[in-house]
XYZ file of N, CA and C in Angstrom:
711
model
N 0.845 -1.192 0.000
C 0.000 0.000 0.000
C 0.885 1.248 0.000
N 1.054 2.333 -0.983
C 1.488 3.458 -1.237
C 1.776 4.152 0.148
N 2.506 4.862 0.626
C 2.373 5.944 1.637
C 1.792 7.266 1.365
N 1.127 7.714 2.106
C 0.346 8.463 2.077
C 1.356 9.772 2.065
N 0.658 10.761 0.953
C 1.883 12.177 0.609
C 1.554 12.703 1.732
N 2.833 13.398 2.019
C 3.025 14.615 3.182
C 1.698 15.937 2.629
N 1.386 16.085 3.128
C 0.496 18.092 3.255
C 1.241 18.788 2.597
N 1.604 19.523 1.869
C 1.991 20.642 1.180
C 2.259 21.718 2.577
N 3.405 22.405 2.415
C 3.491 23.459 3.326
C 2.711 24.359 3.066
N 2.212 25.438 4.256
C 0.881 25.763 4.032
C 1.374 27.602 4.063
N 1.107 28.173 3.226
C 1.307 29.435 2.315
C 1.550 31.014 3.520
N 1.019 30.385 4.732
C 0.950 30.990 6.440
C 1.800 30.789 7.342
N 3.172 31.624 7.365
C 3.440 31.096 8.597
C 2.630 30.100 9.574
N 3.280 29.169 10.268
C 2.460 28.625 11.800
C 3.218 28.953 12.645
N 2.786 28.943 14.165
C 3.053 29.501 15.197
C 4.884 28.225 15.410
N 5.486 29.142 16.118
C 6.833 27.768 16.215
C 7.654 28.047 14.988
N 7.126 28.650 14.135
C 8.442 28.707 12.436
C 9.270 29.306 12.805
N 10.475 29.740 12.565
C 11.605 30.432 12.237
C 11.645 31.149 10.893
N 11.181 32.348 10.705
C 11.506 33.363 9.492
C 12.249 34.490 9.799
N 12.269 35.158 8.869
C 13.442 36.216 8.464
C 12.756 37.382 8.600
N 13.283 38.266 9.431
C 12.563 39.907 9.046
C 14.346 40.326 8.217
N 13.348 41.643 7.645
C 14.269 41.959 7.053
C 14.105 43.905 7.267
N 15.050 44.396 7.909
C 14.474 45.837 8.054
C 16.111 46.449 7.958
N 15.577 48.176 8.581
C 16.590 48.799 8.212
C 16.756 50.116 9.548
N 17.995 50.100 10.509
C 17.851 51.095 11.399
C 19.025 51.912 10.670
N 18.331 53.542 10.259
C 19.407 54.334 9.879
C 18.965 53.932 8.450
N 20.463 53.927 8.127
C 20.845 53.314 6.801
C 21.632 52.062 6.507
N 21.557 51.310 7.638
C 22.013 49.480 7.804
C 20.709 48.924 7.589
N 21.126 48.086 6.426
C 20.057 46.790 6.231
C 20.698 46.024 7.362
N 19.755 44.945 7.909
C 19.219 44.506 9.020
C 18.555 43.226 9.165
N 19.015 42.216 9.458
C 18.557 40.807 8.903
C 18.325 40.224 10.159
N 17.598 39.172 10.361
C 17.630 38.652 11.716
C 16.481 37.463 11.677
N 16.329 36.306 12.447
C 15.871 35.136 12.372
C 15.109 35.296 13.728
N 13.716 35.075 13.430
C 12.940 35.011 14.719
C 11.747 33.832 14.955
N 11.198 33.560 15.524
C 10.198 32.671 16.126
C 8.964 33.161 16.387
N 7.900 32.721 15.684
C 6.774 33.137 15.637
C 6.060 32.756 16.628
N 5.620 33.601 18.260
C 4.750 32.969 19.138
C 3.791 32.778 19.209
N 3.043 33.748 18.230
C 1.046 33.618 18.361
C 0.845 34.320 16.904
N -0.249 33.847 16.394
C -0.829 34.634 15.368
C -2.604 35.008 15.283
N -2.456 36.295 15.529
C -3.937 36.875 15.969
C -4.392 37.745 14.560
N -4.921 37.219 13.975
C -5.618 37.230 12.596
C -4.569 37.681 11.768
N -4.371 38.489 10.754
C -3.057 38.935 9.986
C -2.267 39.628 10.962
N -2.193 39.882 12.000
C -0.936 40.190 13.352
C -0.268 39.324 13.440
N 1.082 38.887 13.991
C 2.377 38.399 14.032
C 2.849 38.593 15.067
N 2.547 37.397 15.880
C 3.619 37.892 17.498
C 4.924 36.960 17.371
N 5.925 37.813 17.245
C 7.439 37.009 17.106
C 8.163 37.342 18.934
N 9.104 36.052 18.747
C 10.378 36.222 20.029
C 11.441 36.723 19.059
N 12.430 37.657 19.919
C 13.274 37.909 19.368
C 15.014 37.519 20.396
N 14.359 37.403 21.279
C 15.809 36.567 21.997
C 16.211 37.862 22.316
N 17.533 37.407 22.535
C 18.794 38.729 22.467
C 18.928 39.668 21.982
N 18.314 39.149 20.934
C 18.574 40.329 19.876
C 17.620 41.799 19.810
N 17.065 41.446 20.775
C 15.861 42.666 21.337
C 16.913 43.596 21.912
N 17.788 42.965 22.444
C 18.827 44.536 23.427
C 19.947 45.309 22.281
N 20.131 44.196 21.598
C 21.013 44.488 20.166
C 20.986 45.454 19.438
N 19.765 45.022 19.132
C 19.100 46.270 17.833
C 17.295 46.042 18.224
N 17.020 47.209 18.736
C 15.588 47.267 19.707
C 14.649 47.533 17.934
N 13.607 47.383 17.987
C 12.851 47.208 17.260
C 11.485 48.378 17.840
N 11.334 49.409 17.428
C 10.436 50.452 17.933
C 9.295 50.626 17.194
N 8.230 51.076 17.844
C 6.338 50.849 16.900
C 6.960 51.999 16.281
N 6.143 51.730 15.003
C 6.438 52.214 13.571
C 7.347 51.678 12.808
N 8.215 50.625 12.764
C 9.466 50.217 12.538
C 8.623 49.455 11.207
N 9.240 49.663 9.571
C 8.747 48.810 8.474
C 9.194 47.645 8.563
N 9.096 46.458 8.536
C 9.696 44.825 8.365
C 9.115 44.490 7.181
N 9.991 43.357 6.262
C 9.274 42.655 5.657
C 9.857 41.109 6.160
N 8.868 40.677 6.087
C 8.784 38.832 6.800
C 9.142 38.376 5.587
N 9.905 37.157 5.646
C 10.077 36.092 4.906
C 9.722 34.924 5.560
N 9.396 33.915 4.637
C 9.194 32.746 4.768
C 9.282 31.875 3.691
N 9.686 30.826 3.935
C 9.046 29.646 3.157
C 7.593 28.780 2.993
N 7.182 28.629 1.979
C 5.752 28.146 2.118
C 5.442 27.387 0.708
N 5.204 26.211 0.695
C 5.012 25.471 -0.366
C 5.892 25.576 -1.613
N 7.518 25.536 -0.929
C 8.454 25.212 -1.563
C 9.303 26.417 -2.012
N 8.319 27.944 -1.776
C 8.822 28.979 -2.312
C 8.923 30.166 -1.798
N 9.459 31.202 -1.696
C 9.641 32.034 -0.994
C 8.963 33.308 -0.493
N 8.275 33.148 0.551
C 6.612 34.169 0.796
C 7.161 35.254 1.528
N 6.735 36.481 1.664
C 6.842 37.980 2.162
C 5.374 38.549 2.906
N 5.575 39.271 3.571
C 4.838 39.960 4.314
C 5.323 40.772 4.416
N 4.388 42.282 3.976
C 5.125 43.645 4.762
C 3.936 43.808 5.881
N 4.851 44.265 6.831
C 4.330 44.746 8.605
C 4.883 45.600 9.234
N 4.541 46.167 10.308
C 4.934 47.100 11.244
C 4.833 46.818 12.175
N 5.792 47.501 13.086
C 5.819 46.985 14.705
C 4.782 47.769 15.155
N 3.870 47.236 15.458
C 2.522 47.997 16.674
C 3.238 47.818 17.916
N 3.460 46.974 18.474
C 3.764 46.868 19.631
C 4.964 46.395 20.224
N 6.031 46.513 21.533
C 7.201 46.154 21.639
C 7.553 46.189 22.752
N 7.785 44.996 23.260
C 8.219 44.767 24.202
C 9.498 43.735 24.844
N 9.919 43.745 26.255
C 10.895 42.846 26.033
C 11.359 41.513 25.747
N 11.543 40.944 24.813
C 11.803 40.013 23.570
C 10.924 39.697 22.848
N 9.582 41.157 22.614
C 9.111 40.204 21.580
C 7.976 41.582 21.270
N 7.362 40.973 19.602
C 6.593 42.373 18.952
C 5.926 41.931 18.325
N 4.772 42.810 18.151
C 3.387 42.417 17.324
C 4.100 43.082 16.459
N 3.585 41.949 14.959
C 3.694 43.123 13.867
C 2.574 42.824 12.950
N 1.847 44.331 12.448
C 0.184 44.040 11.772
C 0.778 44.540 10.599
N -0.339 44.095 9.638
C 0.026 44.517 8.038
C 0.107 46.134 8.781
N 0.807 47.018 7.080
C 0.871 47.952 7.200
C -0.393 48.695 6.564
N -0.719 49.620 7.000
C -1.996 50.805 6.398
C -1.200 50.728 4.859
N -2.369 50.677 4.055
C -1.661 50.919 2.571
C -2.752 50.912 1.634
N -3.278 51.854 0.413
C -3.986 52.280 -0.138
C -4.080 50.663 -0.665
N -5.516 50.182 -1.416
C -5.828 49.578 -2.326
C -4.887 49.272 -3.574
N -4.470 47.899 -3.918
C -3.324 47.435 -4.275
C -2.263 47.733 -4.487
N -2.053 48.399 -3.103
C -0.708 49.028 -3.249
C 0.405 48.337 -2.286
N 0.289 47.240 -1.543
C 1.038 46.618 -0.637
C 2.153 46.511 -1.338
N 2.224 45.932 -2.451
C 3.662 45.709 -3.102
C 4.965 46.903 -3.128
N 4.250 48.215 -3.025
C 5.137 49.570 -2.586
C 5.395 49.439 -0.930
N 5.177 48.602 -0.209
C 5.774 48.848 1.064
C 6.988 47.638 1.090
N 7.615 47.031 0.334
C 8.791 45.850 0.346
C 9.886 46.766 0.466
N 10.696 46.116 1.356
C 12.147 46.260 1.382
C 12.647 46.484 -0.488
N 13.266 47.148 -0.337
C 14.688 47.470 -1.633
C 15.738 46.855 -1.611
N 16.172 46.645 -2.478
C 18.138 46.111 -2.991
C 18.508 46.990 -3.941
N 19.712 46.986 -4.120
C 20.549 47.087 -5.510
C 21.058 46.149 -5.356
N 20.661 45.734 -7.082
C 20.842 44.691 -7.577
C 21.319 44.335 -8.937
N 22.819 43.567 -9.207
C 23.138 43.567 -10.316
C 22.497 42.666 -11.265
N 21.662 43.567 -12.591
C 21.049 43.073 -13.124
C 20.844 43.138 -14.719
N 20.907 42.309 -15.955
C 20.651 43.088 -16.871
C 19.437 42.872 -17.086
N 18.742 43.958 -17.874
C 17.527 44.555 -17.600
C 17.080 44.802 -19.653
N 16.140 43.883 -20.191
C 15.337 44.442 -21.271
C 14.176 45.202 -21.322
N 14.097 46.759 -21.705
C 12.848 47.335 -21.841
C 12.321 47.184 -23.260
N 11.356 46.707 -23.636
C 10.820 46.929 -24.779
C 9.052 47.527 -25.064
N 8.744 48.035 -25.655
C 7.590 48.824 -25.567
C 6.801 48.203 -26.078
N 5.505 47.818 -24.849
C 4.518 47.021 -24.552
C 3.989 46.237 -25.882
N 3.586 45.420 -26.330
C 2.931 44.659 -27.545
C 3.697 43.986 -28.468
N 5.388 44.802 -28.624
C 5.708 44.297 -29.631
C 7.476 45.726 -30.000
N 7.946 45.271 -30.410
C 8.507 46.289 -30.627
C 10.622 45.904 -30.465
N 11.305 46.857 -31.036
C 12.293 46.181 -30.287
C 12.624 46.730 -29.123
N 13.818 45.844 -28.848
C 14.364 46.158 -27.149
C 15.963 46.679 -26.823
N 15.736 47.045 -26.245
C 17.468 47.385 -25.533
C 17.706 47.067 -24.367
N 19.048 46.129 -24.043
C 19.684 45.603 -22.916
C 20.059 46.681 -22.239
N 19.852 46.367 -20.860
C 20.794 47.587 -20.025
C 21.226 46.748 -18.990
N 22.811 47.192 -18.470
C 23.337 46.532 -17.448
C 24.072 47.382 -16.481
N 23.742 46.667 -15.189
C 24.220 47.518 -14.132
C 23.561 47.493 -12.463
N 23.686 48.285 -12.192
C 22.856 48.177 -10.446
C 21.507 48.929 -10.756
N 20.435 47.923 -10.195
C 18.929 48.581 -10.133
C 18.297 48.126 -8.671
N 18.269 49.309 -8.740
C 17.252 49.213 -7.556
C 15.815 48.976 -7.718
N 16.304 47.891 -6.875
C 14.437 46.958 -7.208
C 13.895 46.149 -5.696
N 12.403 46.549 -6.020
C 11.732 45.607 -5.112
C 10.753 45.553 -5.746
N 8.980 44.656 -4.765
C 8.495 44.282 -5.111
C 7.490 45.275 -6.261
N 7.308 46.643 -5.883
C 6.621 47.335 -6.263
C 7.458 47.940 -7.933
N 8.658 47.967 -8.148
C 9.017 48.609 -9.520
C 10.653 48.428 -9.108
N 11.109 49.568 -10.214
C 13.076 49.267 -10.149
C 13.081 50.806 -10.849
N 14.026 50.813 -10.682
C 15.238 52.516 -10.559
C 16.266 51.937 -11.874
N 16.188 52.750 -13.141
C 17.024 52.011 -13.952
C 17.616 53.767 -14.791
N 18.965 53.593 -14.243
C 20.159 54.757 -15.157
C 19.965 54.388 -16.616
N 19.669 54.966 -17.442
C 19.875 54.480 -19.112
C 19.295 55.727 -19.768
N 19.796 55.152 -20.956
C 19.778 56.821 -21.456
C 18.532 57.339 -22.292
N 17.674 56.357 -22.505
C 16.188 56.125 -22.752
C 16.048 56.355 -24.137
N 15.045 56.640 -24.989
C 14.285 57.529 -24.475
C 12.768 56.749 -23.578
N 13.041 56.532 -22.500
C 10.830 56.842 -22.066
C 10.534 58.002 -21.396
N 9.756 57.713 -21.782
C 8.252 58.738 -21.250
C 7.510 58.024 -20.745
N 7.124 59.684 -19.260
C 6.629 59.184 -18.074
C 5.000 58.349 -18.518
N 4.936 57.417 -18.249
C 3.117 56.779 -18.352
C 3.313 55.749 -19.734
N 4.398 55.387 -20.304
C 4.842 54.643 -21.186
C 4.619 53.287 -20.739
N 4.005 52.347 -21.336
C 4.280 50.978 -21.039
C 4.911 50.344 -21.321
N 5.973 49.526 -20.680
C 7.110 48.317 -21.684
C 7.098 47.227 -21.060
N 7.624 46.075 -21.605
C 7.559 44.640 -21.412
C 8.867 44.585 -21.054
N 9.245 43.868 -20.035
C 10.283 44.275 -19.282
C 10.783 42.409 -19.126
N 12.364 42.120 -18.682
C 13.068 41.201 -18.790
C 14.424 41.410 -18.247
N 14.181 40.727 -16.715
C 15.381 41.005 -15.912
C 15.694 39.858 -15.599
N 17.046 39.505 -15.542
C 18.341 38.453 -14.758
C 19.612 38.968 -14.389
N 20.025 38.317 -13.614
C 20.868 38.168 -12.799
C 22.333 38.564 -13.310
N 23.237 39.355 -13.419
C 24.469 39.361 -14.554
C 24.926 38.314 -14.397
N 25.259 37.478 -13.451
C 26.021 36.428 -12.969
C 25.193 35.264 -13.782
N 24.076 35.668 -14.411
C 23.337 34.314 -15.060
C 24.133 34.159 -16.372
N 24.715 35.073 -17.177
C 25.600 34.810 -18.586
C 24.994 35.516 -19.118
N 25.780 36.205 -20.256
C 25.224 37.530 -21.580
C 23.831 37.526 -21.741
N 23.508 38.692 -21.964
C 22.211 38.762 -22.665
C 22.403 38.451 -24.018
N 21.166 37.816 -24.670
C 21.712 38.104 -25.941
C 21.457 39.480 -27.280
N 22.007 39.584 -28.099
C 22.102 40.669 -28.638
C 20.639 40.929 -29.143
N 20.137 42.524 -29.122
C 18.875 42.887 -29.412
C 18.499 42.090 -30.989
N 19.291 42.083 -31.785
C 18.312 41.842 -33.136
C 18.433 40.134 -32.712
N 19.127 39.164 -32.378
C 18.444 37.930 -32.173
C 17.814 37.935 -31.514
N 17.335 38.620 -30.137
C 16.577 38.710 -29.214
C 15.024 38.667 -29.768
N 15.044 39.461 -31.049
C 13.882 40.168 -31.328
C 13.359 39.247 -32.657
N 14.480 38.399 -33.186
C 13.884 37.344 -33.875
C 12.767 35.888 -33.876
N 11.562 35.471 -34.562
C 11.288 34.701 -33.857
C 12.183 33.552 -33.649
N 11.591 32.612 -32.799
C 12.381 31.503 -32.370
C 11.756 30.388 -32.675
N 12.494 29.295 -33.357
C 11.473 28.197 -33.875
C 11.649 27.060 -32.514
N 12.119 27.339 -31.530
C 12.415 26.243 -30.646
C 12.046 27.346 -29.126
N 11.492 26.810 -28.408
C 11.235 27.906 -27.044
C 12.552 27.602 -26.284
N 13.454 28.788 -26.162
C 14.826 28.206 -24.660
C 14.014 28.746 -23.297
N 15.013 27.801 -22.936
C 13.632 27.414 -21.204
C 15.107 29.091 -20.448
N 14.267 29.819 -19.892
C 14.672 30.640 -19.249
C 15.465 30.292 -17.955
N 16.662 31.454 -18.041
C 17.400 31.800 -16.535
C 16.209 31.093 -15.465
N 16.817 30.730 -14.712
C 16.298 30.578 -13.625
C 15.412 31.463 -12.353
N 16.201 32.517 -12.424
C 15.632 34.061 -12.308
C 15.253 35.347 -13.054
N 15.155 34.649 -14.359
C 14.500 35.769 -14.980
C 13.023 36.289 -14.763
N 13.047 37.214 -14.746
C 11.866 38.106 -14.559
C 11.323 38.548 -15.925
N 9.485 38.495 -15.947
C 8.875 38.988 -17.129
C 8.150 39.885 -16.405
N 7.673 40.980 -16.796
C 6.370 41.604 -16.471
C 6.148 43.030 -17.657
N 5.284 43.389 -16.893
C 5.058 44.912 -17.282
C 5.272 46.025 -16.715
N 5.407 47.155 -16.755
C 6.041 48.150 -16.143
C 5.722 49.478 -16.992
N 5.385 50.507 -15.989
C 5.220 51.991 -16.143
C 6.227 52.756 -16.147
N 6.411 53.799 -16.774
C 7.527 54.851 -16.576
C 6.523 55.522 -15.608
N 7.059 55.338 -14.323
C 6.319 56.418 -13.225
C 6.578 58.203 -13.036
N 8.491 58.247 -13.118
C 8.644 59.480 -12.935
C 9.897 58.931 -13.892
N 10.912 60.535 -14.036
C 12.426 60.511 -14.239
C 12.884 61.736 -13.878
N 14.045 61.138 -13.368
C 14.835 62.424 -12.385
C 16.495 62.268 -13.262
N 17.258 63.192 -12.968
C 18.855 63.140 -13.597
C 19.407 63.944 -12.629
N 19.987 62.670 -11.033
C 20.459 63.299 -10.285
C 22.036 63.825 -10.766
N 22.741 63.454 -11.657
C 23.911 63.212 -11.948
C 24.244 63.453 -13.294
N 22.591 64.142 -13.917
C 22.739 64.155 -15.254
C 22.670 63.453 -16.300
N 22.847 61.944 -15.819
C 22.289 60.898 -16.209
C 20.642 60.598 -16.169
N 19.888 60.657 -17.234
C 18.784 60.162 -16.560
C 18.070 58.828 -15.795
N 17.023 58.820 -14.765
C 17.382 57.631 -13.958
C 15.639 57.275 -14.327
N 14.968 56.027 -14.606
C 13.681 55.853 -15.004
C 13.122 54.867 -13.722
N 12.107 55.419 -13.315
C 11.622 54.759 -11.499
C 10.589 54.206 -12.592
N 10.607 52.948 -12.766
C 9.431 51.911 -13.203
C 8.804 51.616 -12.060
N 7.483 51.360 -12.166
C 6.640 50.564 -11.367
C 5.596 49.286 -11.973
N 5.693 48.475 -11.733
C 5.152 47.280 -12.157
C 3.537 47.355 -12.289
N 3.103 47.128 -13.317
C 1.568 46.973 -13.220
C 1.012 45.777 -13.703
N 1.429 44.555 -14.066
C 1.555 43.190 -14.514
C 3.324 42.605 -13.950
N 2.565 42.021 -12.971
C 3.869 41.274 -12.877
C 3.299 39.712 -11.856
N 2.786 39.072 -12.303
C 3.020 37.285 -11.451
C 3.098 36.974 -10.663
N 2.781 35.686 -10.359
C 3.183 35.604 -8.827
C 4.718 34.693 -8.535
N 4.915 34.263 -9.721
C 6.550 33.355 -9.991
C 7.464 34.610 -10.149
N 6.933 35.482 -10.900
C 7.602 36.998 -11.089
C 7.992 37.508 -9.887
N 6.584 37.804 -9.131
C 6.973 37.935 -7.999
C 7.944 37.606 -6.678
N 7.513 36.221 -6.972
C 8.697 35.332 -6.042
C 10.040 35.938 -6.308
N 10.545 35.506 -7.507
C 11.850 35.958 -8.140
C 12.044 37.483 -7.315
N 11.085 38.084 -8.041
C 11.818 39.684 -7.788
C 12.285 39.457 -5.843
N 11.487 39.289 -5.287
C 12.098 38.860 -3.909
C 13.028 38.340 -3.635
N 12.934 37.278 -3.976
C 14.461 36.176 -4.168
C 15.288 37.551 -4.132
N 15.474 37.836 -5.446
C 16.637 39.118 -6.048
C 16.894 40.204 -4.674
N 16.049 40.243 -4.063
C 15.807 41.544 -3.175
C 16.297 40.730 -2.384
N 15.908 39.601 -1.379
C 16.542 39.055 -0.677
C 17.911 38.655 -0.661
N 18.270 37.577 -1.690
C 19.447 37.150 -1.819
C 20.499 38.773 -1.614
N 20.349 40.086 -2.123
C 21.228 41.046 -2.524
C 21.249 41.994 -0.878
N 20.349 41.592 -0.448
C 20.327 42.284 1.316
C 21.357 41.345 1.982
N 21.104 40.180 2.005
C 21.908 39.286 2.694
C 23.089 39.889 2.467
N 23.294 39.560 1.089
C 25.368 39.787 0.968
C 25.426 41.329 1.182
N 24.389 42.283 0.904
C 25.523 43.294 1.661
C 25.809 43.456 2.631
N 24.349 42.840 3.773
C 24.865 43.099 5.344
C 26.153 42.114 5.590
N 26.162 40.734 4.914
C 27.989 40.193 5.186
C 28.753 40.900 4.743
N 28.861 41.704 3.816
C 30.241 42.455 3.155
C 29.794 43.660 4.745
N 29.262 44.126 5.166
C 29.692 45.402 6.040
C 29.780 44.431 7.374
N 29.325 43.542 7.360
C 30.041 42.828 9.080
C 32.025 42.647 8.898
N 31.829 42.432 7.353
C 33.124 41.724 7.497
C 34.160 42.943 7.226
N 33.618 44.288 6.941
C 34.431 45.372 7.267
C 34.350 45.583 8.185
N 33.808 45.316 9.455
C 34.219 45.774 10.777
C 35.092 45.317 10.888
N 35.711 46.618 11.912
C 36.865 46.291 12.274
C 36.993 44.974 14.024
């Protein structure tokens, strides 16, 4: 007789997990592993151990939760309501109608990046550091967009190998290649553009983007917080 499959991990923290906040005092990203003691409807009561005298955690403080959950990597943005010694409620944050995805933690992140204009059209590679989270990305290039422009957008990892060149890019393909592992598809707005440096800089915001999309873009955000808070531990002196 077959054994009976395990339950699927279930998409909710449970009380007893170990996840990741991920925040920021100052201008130090801020990583830390905590224990979930109670969960009172979308509220979050975590222990924080020691690490409460370390780096104190004060109401109003932004977090975003990580977790694992049915194999893949889940987020929560929250705020500390409440705080006390070793341990804090944290409730979703106040946030206009589908707009939660603008309250995620940020990275820079090395990435090359295809914009191409929405439906069809060709594209141009750009490579370099973008600042990205869940809600859009910060991309230096020399454009041209315009603000309220739509483009079909295509991000990986530099470390994944070359992009390939715009006119094969833009050829059809008689065979489908199975994508980077972290590549990102979506859609995206030209929200604003600023040229702090004279360079112009294009703040996309996502208005089609997935929920595998999603994952990824986290991943990206995550994985790129981690290594910088190790590169500044390991400059201490």
């Amino acid at each position: 007789m077959p054994e009976p499959l395990e339950p699927p991990e279930p998409r909710s923290p449970t009380v007893g997990a170990t996840v990741t906040l991920l925040f920021d005092i100052g201008a130090t990203p801020m990583t830390e592993s905590v224990r979930i003691a109670a969960l009172d409807g979308a509220a979050i009561v975590i222990e924080r151990g020691e690490a409460a005298a370390e780096s104190p955690l004060t109401v109003g403080t932004e977090v975003t939760l990580f977790y694992e959950g049915q194999g893949r990597l889940e987020g929560a943005a929250l705020g500390v309501a409440r705080a006390s010694a070793g341990r804090c409620r944290l409730e979703p944050r106040e946030t206009q109608p589908d707009s939660e995805r603008r309250q995620f933690v940020r990275a820079d992140v090395e990435l090359r990046v295809r914009v191409a204009p929405h439906g069809g059209g060709a594209g141009r590679w750009h490579e370099g550091t973008v600042d990205l989270s869940a809600s859009g990305f910060c991309l230096a290039a020399d454009g041209p967009y315009d603000t309220g422009d739509l483009f079909d957008v295509r991000m990986r990892p530099i470390d994944d190998g070359p992009a390939e060149s715009e006119a094969a890019d833009d050829k059809p393909k008689k065979k489908r290649q199975k994508l980077p592992r972290d590549e990102v598809h979506a859609v995206a707005r030209v929200a604003r553009t600023v040229a702090p440096d004279g360079r112009p800089e294009f703040a996309f915001e996502f208005v089609e983007l997935g929920s595998v999309a999603e994952n990824r873009v986290m991943r990206l955000v995550f994985d790129a917080r981690i290594r910088r808070l190790a590169d500044l531990v390991e400059r201490e002196p």
